[in-house]
Structures are given as structure tokens and as C-alpha cells.
Amino acid sequence: MMPVERDSLQPASIEAKPVPHVVHEVGEGGIPSIVPLWPAPPIPQPANDDGYGDLERQLDEQRRLLLTSAQRRVAALRRLTGLRRINEDLQNCFHGLERVLPPDAAGLSLTFQDEPGVPDSKLTLGWSSNGLAQVLPVSSTGISAFELRLSDIRAGHGATLHVHLVSPDDHRVVDRWTVPLEDTSAGWTMFCLTAPIVGPTHGLEVRLDVECDEDVHVALSLGAGQTVAPFRARNPVLQVDASPRGLAMRVWCGDAHGSFGRHGNALVADGRRSGADGLVDVPLSPGLIAQVQHVDAEPAVGDFKAVSWVPYRVAVACHPPAHGFTLACLPLPSGMAIRGIGLDVEVGNPKSRTVEFAMVVASDAERAKTLLEGTATTGAEESFSGWVAADFDAGSSLLVQQARPFPRGSRVYLATRMLVAGNRDYAWARFRRIALKVHL
């Protein structure tokens, strides 16, 4: 056992350490209370390095997003309910108005009438004709239908009468009717517009073409003699009068669609196809298609033309050469925000070899040639369909489209070439059903 020095056990040699103590205070009722002199030690918090904090924040954000989405959905449903109420109120108002209108107030009103002359003179449309055109001798405002008198109908399989109502000022097609001659009877035929024409007054021209083979025709009655030259029936290709008279015609205003029961030969205008992108197909007017031109044309041999308007097929013929390609040019209508063009292609003779077709939208012919030859790439305001092959029993289609409208002054260039250079006999290449893709 080790000895312990006595001095080390003396009180003076022991270090005094502070000891926590309390103060007694007298509280209510004379009861003493204890007040600590030192603050309470902090309570340890759990560490956030275990990921629970991040998860909680993410859950809070998801709750906020779900709440916002639910609030928006409720607001949309409330708005939809309000719109339905407004629609019902409007329908009730219209029904109430119809009850107080006279019975014939919503019917058709005859605006212009030119009855067949005596004797009945006619103009015939068939395989060898260039079509007919006539300006309507009335103001465009309020027009909802017009009638033509058809007779001497000799129909064949697939024979079709194409009727276009066009604004000649800007070559805009107002409405179009595709009429199978096999289902058409002689007499007055009413062509009902999609809706009555509203807005500024402008001219209107009716254009008629027959798509048919030989030995098929339809005749149209002529009215009285017409002293005003623009109102006469004319040959739209040669731009000459087809007769000193106008077509026998009746023009109507009012609700044409509500009058079908009284008009057995009433025809509704063709519907316009619309895509998921909101673009609507509007046919290119026959007047513009007939203005097709051959770029760098060589002198024609005999009556054969490499590029021409084919009325009996409502198409543009563009016959390819043995080597290289044939280039045709079409103008575009002004005043339309055109964002695309679609068309069909065909080869019209079974003896033909395979033909390739292409379409370009460019500012001039030289630029179109470089794109067709593959020596340049399309710019921001140009479009190229690429080359597409077709045969007699296997047609195809072409499409050019842009996110923005084509710039003013752009033109459409159509090209054809032989898939295998050399023999180009019977290569009757044609572009058909040319439609513009626009926002209405």
C-alpha cells in the first residue's frame, strides 16, 4: 500500500468547481418557487443528412401542384357550365325569334333570273372542250345559291362535272361542287354554298369543267342575249366569248340549306378537309391552273406540248424528256397565308415506263432547278417535296409544307423525269387535285 502525503489532502489544495444551484423565490400564496440560474440545455435535433428532409420538400411541391391543377380544373368546369348556359339562352332566343317571323322570311329570295331563250340554245361540255366560265351579274353580298339548267346528259363511268365559284379578284375559291354525271338528272340544278357570302362586295365567277372520257358530255342552256361582254359565257382557256349570251341562271339569297325539300336537285358544296395542325385544304382555282407555263420551253413539235392544262382531266400535263426533267411553273393566289400545297400525280398510259414527279416552292426557276438537281439545300422560305415515282396503275401524291406562310411572290414549280433515262414514249405525266393548305 502506497503512503499518502497528508498535505495533498488539505482543503486548500483541492480545486473548487462551480456547482449549479437555485434561488428560492416566494410565489403566490407564499409557496416558494425554484428558478434555475443556468439556461436549459438545447434539445438535440435529428440530422437532415438521412434524405427525409428532401423527400418532405418534394411531397410538399407535389401537393402544391395537385392543388393548383385541381383549382384550374374546377375553374374550367365552371366556365364550361357558364358557356353552356349562354348557348342555351341563345338557342331559346333564336327559337323565339323564329316563332314571330313570317313563314317565308327564312326562305330563298330570288336575286337574279335569266331563263332559257326560245328556242333553247345550249353549250356542250365534253372531252374536247376547254370548259366554261361566266361572271355572275350580281353583287356577292348575301348570295347563298345559284341554279344552272343542265340537259342532254350522256354519262359514263367516272364522268364528273366540276363546278367552282371563284373570286376573280384574288383567284380565291369560295366553294366547289364535284357532281357525278351518272347521278345527275336534266333540269334546273341548285348549287348551295357552304354559307351565305358576307363581307366586302366583290365579283364572282362560276367555272365549269367536265372530267370524262370520249363520248361523254353535258349541255347547259343559254339565257337571253347579253349586251355586257363580261357577263357572257366564255372559253376560259382561249379567253374568248363562247356565245353572245350568258348561261341560263338563277341566283338566290337566304337560307339555301333550309330549302332542300322544295328543290329536288339541290347540291351541297364539297366539304373542306382539315388536319390536326388546323390547316384547311382549299383547291387552287382552275383559272390559275390554266396559267401554267413551261419553263425554258423549246419549240413544240407539231401540236404536242410538254406542259399544258388538260380540262377533261382537270390536271396539268407535264411530259418528261428522255434525259433531264421538264419544269412547269404555277402562280399562287395573292392575299392568302399559304403554308403548304398538296397534289396527286398520275401516269395516263399503261405503255409508259416509270415516271418521277417533284414539286418545289421557290422564288424563281433557277433556284428551283438547283433544288431539283440536288446541288443546293432548301432555305428557310423554300420547300422541296423530293422525287416520287409513279406508274399507270400506281399513282402517288406530293406535299410541301412550312411552319410559316410562303413569302409573297413565291411560285410553285412542277417537274417530271424518267426514272431510267432514255425511252419516254407514252409518258403522259399529270398533276391533279392541287390544293392549298391555309388557315381560314
Short mmCIF file of C-alpha atoms in Angstrom, two decimals:
data_model
loop_
_atom_site.label_atom_id
_atom_site.label_comp_id
_atom_site.label_asym_id
_atom_site.label_seq_id
_atom_site.Cartn_x
_atom_site.Cartn_y
_atom_site.Cartn_z
CA MET A 1 0.00 0.00 0.00
CA MET A 2 1.43 3.34 -1.03
CA PRO A 3 1.68 6.08 1.51
CA VAL A 4 -0.41 9.23 1.05
CA GLU A 5 1.04 12.58 1.86
CA ARG A 6 -1.01 14.48 4.37
CA ASP A 7 -0.57 17.86 2.59
CA SER A 8 -2.35 16.61 -0.53
CA LEU A 9 -5.49 16.08 1.48
CA GLN A 10 -5.73 19.62 2.79
CA PRO A 11 -8.79 21.65 1.68
CA ALA A 12 -6.64 24.42 0.24
CA SER A 13 -5.10 22.04 -2.23
CA ILE A 14 -8.45 20.92 -3.78
CA GLU A 15 -9.69 22.98 -6.82
CA ALA A 16 -13.20 24.28 -6.27
CA LYS A 17 -15.62 23.64 -9.14
CA PRO A 18 -18.87 25.57 -9.63
CA VAL A 19 -21.95 23.65 -8.66
CA PRO A 20 -25.33 24.54 -10.16
CA HIS A 21 -27.70 25.94 -7.61
CA VAL A 22 -31.10 27.54 -7.48
CA VAL A 23 -32.69 30.56 -5.98
CA HIS A 24 -35.82 30.26 -3.91
CA GLU A 25 -38.47 32.88 -4.64
CA VAL A 26 -41.74 33.29 -2.94
CA GLY A 27 -44.67 32.86 -5.34
CA GLU A 28 -48.40 33.17 -4.96
CA GLY A 29 -49.74 32.00 -1.64
CA GLY A 30 -46.31 32.10 -0.08
CA ILE A 31 -45.19 28.99 -1.86
CA PRO A 32 -41.52 29.14 -2.83
CA SER A 33 -40.56 28.51 -6.44
CA ILE A 34 -37.29 27.35 -7.86
CA VAL A 35 -35.56 29.41 -10.54
CA PRO A 36 -32.56 27.83 -12.34
CA LEU A 37 -29.51 30.02 -12.65
CA TRP A 38 -28.22 28.27 -15.79
CA PRO A 39 -30.25 28.06 -19.09
CA ALA A 40 -31.74 24.73 -20.03
CA PRO A 41 -29.52 22.67 -22.34
CA PRO A 42 -30.59 22.63 -26.01
CA ILE A 43 -32.68 19.69 -27.22
CA PRO A 44 -30.77 17.81 -29.93
CA GLN A 45 -32.46 17.90 -33.39
CA PRO A 46 -32.34 14.93 -35.80
CA ALA A 47 -29.81 15.33 -38.59
CA ASN A 48 -31.12 16.07 -42.12
CA ASP A 49 -28.48 14.08 -43.87
CA ASP A 50 -30.70 10.99 -44.00
CA GLY A 51 -32.79 12.22 -47.04
CA TYR A 52 -36.09 12.64 -45.22
CA GLY A 53 -35.92 16.42 -45.49
CA ASP A 54 -35.58 16.35 -49.29
CA LEU A 55 -38.42 13.83 -49.56
CA GLU A 56 -40.66 16.04 -47.44
CA ARG A 57 -39.94 19.06 -49.63
CA GLN A 58 -40.72 17.06 -52.79
CA LEU A 59 -44.00 15.87 -51.29
CA ASP A 60 -44.92 19.44 -50.42
CA GLU A 61 -44.22 20.51 -54.03
CA GLN A 62 -46.36 17.68 -55.40
CA ARG A 63 -49.20 18.65 -53.07
CA ARG A 64 -48.95 22.23 -54.30
CA LEU A 65 -49.02 21.16 -57.97
CA LEU A 66 -52.01 18.87 -57.42
CA LEU A 67 -53.87 21.62 -55.62
CA THR A 68 -53.15 24.11 -58.43
CA SER A 69 -54.29 21.59 -61.08
CA ALA A 70 -57.49 20.87 -59.19
CA GLN A 71 -58.23 24.58 -58.85
CA ARG A 72 -57.72 25.13 -62.58
CA ARG A 73 -59.96 22.17 -63.42
CA VAL A 74 -62.72 23.49 -61.21
CA ALA A 75 -62.40 26.93 -62.81
CA ALA A 76 -62.56 25.41 -66.33
CA LEU A 77 -65.66 23.37 -65.44
CA ARG A 78 -67.34 26.47 -64.07
CA ARG A 79 -66.53 28.38 -67.26
CA LEU A 80 -67.82 25.50 -69.40
CA THR A 81 -71.05 25.45 -67.42
CA GLY A 82 -71.45 29.17 -67.97
CA LEU A 83 -70.84 28.85 -71.72
CA ARG A 84 -73.44 26.08 -71.93
CA ARG A 85 -75.97 28.31 -70.24
CA ILE A 86 -75.17 31.13 -72.67
CA ASN A 87 -75.56 28.74 -75.62
CA GLU A 88 -78.93 27.54 -74.33
CA ASP A 89 -80.08 31.13 -73.87
CA LEU A 90 -79.07 31.99 -77.45
CA GLN A 91 -80.89 28.96 -78.82
CA ASN A 92 -84.01 29.94 -76.91
CA CYS A 93 -83.73 33.47 -78.31
CA PHE A 94 -83.45 32.15 -81.88
CA HIS A 95 -86.39 29.80 -81.38
CA GLY A 96 -88.45 32.67 -80.03
CA LEU A 97 -87.48 34.85 -82.99
CA GLU A 98 -88.41 32.14 -85.49
CA ARG A 99 -91.89 31.87 -83.95
CA VAL A 100 -92.66 35.54 -84.66
CA LEU A 101 -91.12 35.66 -88.16
CA PRO A 102 -93.38 35.18 -91.18
CA PRO A 103 -93.26 31.65 -92.67
CA ASP A 104 -91.26 32.68 -95.76
CA ALA A 105 -88.82 35.05 -94.01
CA ALA A 106 -86.04 32.44 -93.77
CA GLY A 107 -86.59 31.09 -97.28
CA LEU A 108 -84.77 31.86 -100.50
CA SER A 109 -85.09 35.20 -102.23
CA LEU A 110 -84.54 35.35 -106.00
CA THR A 111 -81.88 37.97 -106.78
CA PHE A 112 -81.23 37.36 -110.48
CA GLN A 113 -83.00 35.35 -113.16
CA ASP A 114 -82.09 34.62 -116.78
CA GLU A 115 -84.44 31.98 -118.17
CA PRO A 116 -83.61 29.83 -121.24
CA GLY A 117 -84.24 31.55 -124.53
CA VAL A 118 -86.63 30.42 -127.21
CA PRO A 119 -85.54 28.31 -128.96
CA ASP A 120 -83.41 26.74 -126.25
CA SER A 121 -79.76 27.35 -127.17
CA LYS A 122 -77.07 25.28 -125.45
CA LEU A 123 -73.34 24.95 -124.93
CA THR A 124 -71.88 21.47 -124.59
CA LEU A 125 -69.07 20.39 -122.29
CA GLY A 126 -67.21 17.20 -123.13
CA TRP A 127 -63.89 15.50 -123.66
CA SER A 128 -62.61 18.02 -126.22
CA SER A 129 -63.93 21.23 -124.61
CA ASN A 130 -61.95 23.81 -122.65
CA GLY A 131 -64.64 24.31 -120.03
CA LEU A 132 -66.91 27.31 -119.48
CA ALA A 133 -66.74 30.38 -117.28
CA GLN A 134 -69.05 33.28 -116.59
CA VAL A 135 -69.09 36.22 -114.19
CA LEU A 136 -72.28 36.45 -112.13
CA PRO A 137 -74.12 39.70 -112.97
CA VAL A 138 -75.00 40.39 -109.31
CA SER A 139 -73.36 41.68 -106.14
CA SER A 140 -71.75 39.00 -103.98
CA THR A 141 -73.32 40.10 -100.68
CA GLY A 142 -75.83 37.61 -99.32
CA ILE A 143 -75.61 35.08 -102.15
CA SER A 144 -76.28 31.57 -100.87
CA ALA A 145 -77.08 29.52 -104.01
CA PHE A 146 -77.31 29.59 -107.78
CA GLU A 147 -79.00 27.38 -110.35
CA LEU A 148 -77.91 26.18 -113.79
CA ARG A 149 -80.05 24.30 -116.29
CA LEU A 150 -78.46 21.01 -117.40
CA SER A 151 -79.66 18.89 -120.33
CA ASP A 152 -78.53 16.25 -122.83
CA ILE A 153 -76.52 14.40 -120.21
CA ARG A 154 -74.56 11.46 -121.60
CA ALA A 155 -72.80 9.97 -118.60
CA GLY A 156 -70.01 7.43 -118.46
CA HIS A 157 -68.25 5.61 -115.67
CA GLY A 158 -66.39 8.15 -113.54
CA ALA A 159 -67.59 11.17 -115.57
CA THR A 160 -67.69 14.18 -113.25
CA LEU A 161 -68.79 17.79 -113.55
CA HIS A 162 -66.51 20.12 -111.56
CA VAL A 163 -68.09 23.45 -110.60
CA HIS A 164 -66.05 26.19 -108.91
CA LEU A 165 -67.31 29.52 -107.59
CA VAL A 166 -64.28 31.81 -107.65
CA SER A 167 -63.50 35.37 -106.69
CA PRO A 168 -61.72 36.63 -109.85
CA ASP A 169 -60.09 39.49 -107.94
CA ASP A 170 -57.77 37.24 -105.92
CA HIS A 171 -58.45 33.79 -107.50
CA ARG A 172 -59.87 32.51 -104.22
CA VAL A 173 -62.19 29.50 -104.47
CA VAL A 174 -65.34 30.32 -102.50
CA ASP A 175 -66.90 26.86 -102.89
CA ARG A 176 -66.60 23.77 -105.09
CA TRP A 177 -69.02 21.05 -106.20
CA THR A 178 -67.99 17.64 -107.54
CA VAL A 179 -71.01 16.22 -109.39
CA PRO A 180 -71.05 12.62 -110.76
CA LEU A 181 -72.92 12.81 -114.06
CA GLU A 182 -74.35 9.32 -113.54
CA ASP A 183 -76.33 10.66 -110.56
CA THR A 184 -77.44 13.89 -112.25
CA SER A 185 -80.78 14.46 -113.94
CA ALA A 186 -81.66 17.07 -116.53
CA GLY A 187 -83.29 20.32 -115.48
CA TRP A 188 -82.53 23.09 -113.04
CA THR A 189 -79.78 22.14 -110.57
CA MET A 190 -79.20 24.25 -107.45
CA PHE A 191 -75.65 24.66 -106.13
CA CYS A 192 -75.85 25.62 -102.44
CA LEU A 193 -72.93 27.46 -100.87
CA THR A 194 -71.49 26.39 -97.54
CA ALA A 195 -72.75 29.69 -96.08
CA PRO A 196 -74.14 32.95 -97.48
CA ILE A 197 -71.42 35.35 -98.62
CA VAL A 198 -70.75 38.21 -96.21
CA GLY A 199 -68.16 40.97 -96.04
CA PRO A 200 -67.00 43.43 -98.68
CA THR A 201 -68.63 43.21 -102.09
CA HIS A 202 -66.56 41.50 -104.79
CA GLY A 203 -67.06 39.79 -108.12
CA LEU A 204 -67.94 36.12 -108.51
CA GLU A 205 -67.26 33.78 -111.40
CA VAL A 206 -68.65 30.30 -111.96
CA ARG A 207 -66.27 27.85 -113.66
CA LEU A 208 -67.36 24.51 -115.15
CA ASP A 209 -65.16 21.62 -116.31
CA VAL A 210 -66.02 18.02 -117.17
CA GLU A 211 -63.70 15.18 -116.22
CA CYS A 212 -64.53 12.39 -118.63
CA ASP A 213 -63.51 10.09 -121.44
CA GLU A 214 -64.68 10.34 -125.04
CA ASP A 215 -68.40 10.11 -125.89
CA VAL A 216 -69.37 11.80 -122.61
CA HIS A 217 -70.93 15.25 -122.49
CA VAL A 218 -73.40 17.53 -120.75
CA ALA A 219 -75.15 20.61 -122.18
CA LEU A 220 -76.01 23.86 -120.41
CA SER A 221 -78.88 26.08 -121.51
CA LEU A 222 -78.19 29.69 -122.50
CA GLY A 223 -80.26 32.67 -121.46
CA ALA A 224 -81.20 35.80 -123.34
CA GLY A 225 -78.75 37.88 -125.34
CA GLN A 226 -76.22 39.68 -123.15
CA THR A 227 -75.09 43.17 -124.14
CA VAL A 228 -72.46 43.41 -121.36
CA ALA A 229 -69.46 41.38 -122.56
CA PRO A 230 -68.09 40.29 -119.11
CA PHE A 231 -71.43 38.62 -118.32
CA ARG A 232 -71.32 36.33 -121.37
CA ALA A 233 -70.33 32.67 -121.29
CA ARG A 234 -66.73 32.37 -122.42
CA ASN A 235 -63.95 29.90 -123.16
CA PRO A 236 -61.63 30.28 -120.13
CA VAL A 237 -58.58 28.85 -121.89
CA LEU A 238 -58.76 30.92 -125.07
CA GLN A 239 -60.31 33.90 -123.22
CA VAL A 240 -62.92 34.45 -125.93
CA ASP A 241 -66.72 34.51 -125.82
CA ALA A 242 -68.26 31.07 -126.23
CA SER A 243 -71.60 32.71 -127.04
CA PRO A 244 -73.13 36.19 -127.23
CA ARG A 245 -75.42 35.02 -124.42
CA GLY A 246 -74.95 34.18 -120.79
CA LEU A 247 -75.77 30.87 -119.15
CA ALA A 248 -79.39 30.40 -118.09
CA MET A 249 -79.12 31.09 -114.39
CA ARG A 250 -80.95 31.88 -111.19
CA VAL A 251 -79.16 33.45 -108.21
CA TRP A 252 -80.59 33.23 -104.70
CA CYS A 253 -80.10 34.86 -101.29
CA GLY A 254 -81.34 33.49 -97.97
CA ASP A 255 -81.16 30.11 -96.28
CA ALA A 256 -80.47 27.64 -99.08
CA HIS A 257 -79.93 24.69 -96.72
CA GLY A 258 -83.41 25.10 -95.26
CA SER A 259 -84.98 24.83 -98.73
CA PHE A 260 -83.81 21.36 -99.78
CA GLY A 261 -87.31 19.95 -99.51
CA ARG A 262 -88.59 22.28 -102.23
CA HIS A 263 -85.61 21.76 -104.56
CA GLY A 264 -85.04 18.15 -105.55
CA ASN A 265 -81.82 18.88 -107.46
CA ALA A 266 -80.08 20.84 -104.69
CA LEU A 267 -76.37 20.03 -104.23
CA VAL A 268 -74.27 20.84 -101.17
CA ALA A 269 -70.75 22.21 -101.64
CA ASP A 270 -67.83 19.85 -101.11
CA GLY A 271 -66.53 19.75 -97.55
CA ARG A 272 -63.02 21.00 -96.87
CA ARG A 273 -60.58 18.66 -95.23
CA SER A 274 -58.77 19.93 -92.17
CA GLY A 275 -55.77 18.37 -90.49
CA ALA A 276 -54.64 18.10 -86.88
CA ASP A 277 -52.45 21.16 -87.44
CA GLY A 278 -55.51 23.33 -88.07
CA LEU A 279 -54.81 23.79 -91.79
CA VAL A 280 -57.68 23.54 -94.27
CA ASP A 281 -57.39 22.29 -97.87
CA VAL A 282 -58.57 24.92 -100.37
CA PRO A 283 -58.47 23.93 -104.08
CA LEU A 284 -56.33 26.01 -106.39
CA SER A 285 -58.66 27.78 -108.80
CA PRO A 286 -58.87 26.41 -112.36
CA GLY A 287 -58.14 29.92 -113.62
CA LEU A 288 -54.69 29.84 -112.03
CA ILE A 289 -54.03 26.24 -113.04
CA ALA A 290 -54.80 27.16 -116.65
CA GLN A 291 -51.98 29.75 -116.45
CA VAL A 292 -49.35 27.02 -116.13
CA GLN A 293 -46.18 27.79 -118.10
CA HIS A 294 -43.33 25.68 -119.42
CA VAL A 295 -40.00 26.92 -118.08
CA ASP A 296 -37.26 27.04 -120.76
CA ALA A 297 -39.68 25.64 -123.30
CA GLU A 298 -38.32 24.51 -126.65
CA PRO A 299 -40.38 24.94 -129.83
CA ALA A 300 -43.20 22.38 -129.85
CA VAL A 301 -43.10 19.63 -132.44
CA GLY A 302 -46.48 19.65 -134.22
CA ASP A 303 -49.40 20.05 -131.78
CA PHE A 304 -47.60 18.32 -128.92
CA LYS A 305 -46.80 20.46 -125.87
CA ALA A 306 -44.72 19.22 -122.98
CA VAL A 307 -46.68 21.38 -120.49
CA SER A 308 -50.38 22.16 -120.83
CA TRP A 309 -53.70 22.50 -118.98
CA VAL A 310 -55.88 19.41 -119.51
CA PRO A 311 -59.53 20.41 -118.89
CA TYR A 312 -61.02 16.92 -119.35
CA ARG A 313 -58.78 15.66 -116.53
CA VAL A 314 -58.73 18.94 -114.57
CA ALA A 315 -54.98 18.49 -114.48
CA VAL A 316 -51.61 19.86 -115.57
CA ALA A 317 -49.78 17.73 -118.13
CA CYS A 318 -46.00 17.76 -117.72
CA HIS A 319 -44.41 15.18 -120.02
CA PRO A 320 -40.80 14.27 -119.15
CA PRO A 321 -37.95 14.31 -121.69
CA ALA A 322 -35.71 11.34 -122.42
CA HIS A 323 -32.92 12.97 -120.38
CA GLY A 324 -33.17 15.63 -117.69
CA PHE A 325 -36.51 16.94 -116.47
CA THR A 326 -39.42 19.07 -117.64
CA LEU A 327 -40.19 22.08 -115.45
CA ALA A 328 -43.58 23.81 -115.22
CA CYS A 329 -44.50 26.90 -113.22
CA LEU A 330 -47.78 27.80 -111.49
CA PRO A 331 -48.66 31.14 -109.86
CA LEU A 332 -50.08 31.28 -106.34
CA PRO A 333 -53.07 33.42 -105.35
CA SER A 334 -52.33 36.65 -103.53
CA GLY A 335 -53.80 37.55 -100.17
CA MET A 336 -53.74 34.03 -98.72
CA ALA A 337 -51.46 32.76 -95.95
CA ILE A 338 -50.43 29.55 -97.72
CA ARG A 339 -48.43 27.17 -95.54
CA GLY A 340 -48.49 24.10 -97.74
CA ILE A 341 -49.52 22.57 -101.07
CA GLY A 342 -50.67 19.03 -101.74
CA LEU A 343 -51.49 17.27 -105.02
CA ASP A 344 -51.84 13.89 -106.70
CA VAL A 345 -49.75 12.59 -109.60
CA GLU A 346 -50.61 10.02 -112.25
CA VAL A 347 -49.33 8.41 -115.44
CA GLY A 348 -52.07 8.25 -118.07
CA ASN A 349 -50.89 5.44 -120.35
CA PRO A 350 -50.22 1.78 -119.49
CA LYS A 351 -47.39 1.66 -122.05
CA SER A 352 -45.37 4.27 -120.17
CA ARG A 353 -42.32 3.44 -118.12
CA THR A 354 -41.98 4.68 -114.53
CA VAL A 355 -42.01 8.48 -114.17
CA GLU A 356 -40.71 10.53 -111.24
CA PHE A 357 -42.51 13.66 -110.02
CA ALA A 358 -41.41 16.54 -107.79
CA MET A 359 -42.69 19.88 -106.52
CA VAL A 360 -40.74 22.94 -105.37
CA VAL A 361 -41.81 26.27 -103.88
CA ALA A 362 -39.14 28.86 -104.64
CA SER A 363 -38.69 32.47 -105.68
CA ASP A 364 -37.50 31.77 -109.24
CA ALA A 365 -36.87 28.99 -111.75
CA GLU A 366 -33.08 28.94 -111.39
CA ARG A 367 -33.36 28.35 -107.67
CA ALA A 368 -35.92 25.59 -108.29
CA LYS A 369 -33.55 23.88 -110.74
CA THR A 370 -30.71 23.75 -108.20
CA LEU A 371 -33.02 22.14 -105.65
CA LEU A 372 -34.29 19.58 -108.17
CA GLU A 373 -30.75 18.74 -109.27
CA GLY A 374 -29.66 18.28 -105.67
CA THR A 375 -26.89 20.88 -105.88
CA ALA A 376 -28.41 23.03 -103.10
CA THR A 377 -30.46 22.62 -99.94
CA THR A 378 -33.75 24.35 -99.20
CA GLY A 379 -33.67 27.72 -97.50
CA ALA A 380 -35.91 29.00 -94.72
CA GLU A 381 -38.56 30.22 -97.19
CA GLU A 382 -38.38 27.31 -99.65
CA SER A 383 -39.78 23.79 -99.76
CA PHE A 384 -39.00 20.67 -101.82
CA SER A 385 -41.11 17.50 -101.90
CA GLY A 386 -38.37 15.22 -103.15
CA TRP A 387 -38.70 12.92 -106.18
CA VAL A 388 -41.57 10.39 -106.07
CA ALA A 389 -42.06 7.56 -108.60
CA ALA A 390 -45.44 6.62 -110.15
CA ASP A 391 -46.78 4.20 -112.75
CA PHE A 392 -50.01 3.84 -114.70
CA ASP A 393 -51.65 1.62 -112.08
CA ALA A 394 -49.89 3.16 -109.08
CA GLY A 395 -50.24 6.91 -108.65
CA SER A 396 -48.85 8.88 -105.74
CA SER A 397 -49.05 12.26 -104.02
CA LEU A 398 -46.73 15.16 -103.22
CA LEU A 399 -46.70 17.58 -100.29
CA VAL A 400 -44.70 20.67 -99.39
CA GLN A 401 -45.34 22.43 -96.10
CA GLN A 402 -43.77 25.05 -93.83
CA ALA A 403 -44.34 26.33 -90.32
CA ARG A 404 -44.74 29.86 -91.70
CA PRO A 405 -46.67 31.08 -94.76
CA PHE A 406 -44.80 31.13 -98.06
CA PRO A 407 -43.46 34.63 -98.78
CA ARG A 408 -45.24 36.87 -101.25
CA GLY A 409 -44.00 36.27 -104.79
CA SER A 410 -43.27 32.56 -104.33
CA ARG A 411 -44.22 30.25 -107.17
CA VAL A 412 -44.89 26.54 -107.49
CA TYR A 413 -42.62 24.55 -109.80
CA LEU A 414 -43.67 21.09 -111.00
CA ALA A 415 -41.13 18.72 -112.50
CA THR A 416 -41.12 15.27 -114.14
CA ARG A 417 -38.35 12.97 -115.32
CA MET A 418 -37.95 9.35 -116.36
CA LEU A 419 -36.82 7.02 -113.60
CA VAL A 420 -34.49 5.41 -116.13
CA ALA A 421 -33.28 7.89 -118.74
CA GLY A 422 -33.93 7.01 -122.35
CA ASN A 423 -37.32 5.88 -123.58
CA ARG A 424 -40.02 8.45 -122.75
CA ASP A 425 -42.74 7.19 -125.11
CA TYR A 426 -46.32 7.34 -123.75
CA ALA A 427 -45.13 9.09 -120.58
CA TRP A 428 -48.34 11.05 -120.04
CA ALA A 429 -47.50 12.53 -116.67
CA ARG A 430 -50.11 14.70 -114.92
CA PHE A 431 -50.54 16.68 -111.68
CA ARG A 432 -54.10 16.68 -110.28
CA ARG A 433 -56.19 17.83 -107.33
CA ILE A 434 -53.91 20.72 -106.43
CA ALA A 435 -54.93 22.05 -103.01
CA LEU A 436 -53.55 24.87 -100.86
CA LYS A 437 -53.19 24.40 -97.10
CA VAL A 438 -54.25 27.61 -95.37
CA HIS A 439 -55.63 28.96 -92.10
CA LEU A 440 -59.19 30.24 -92.64
#
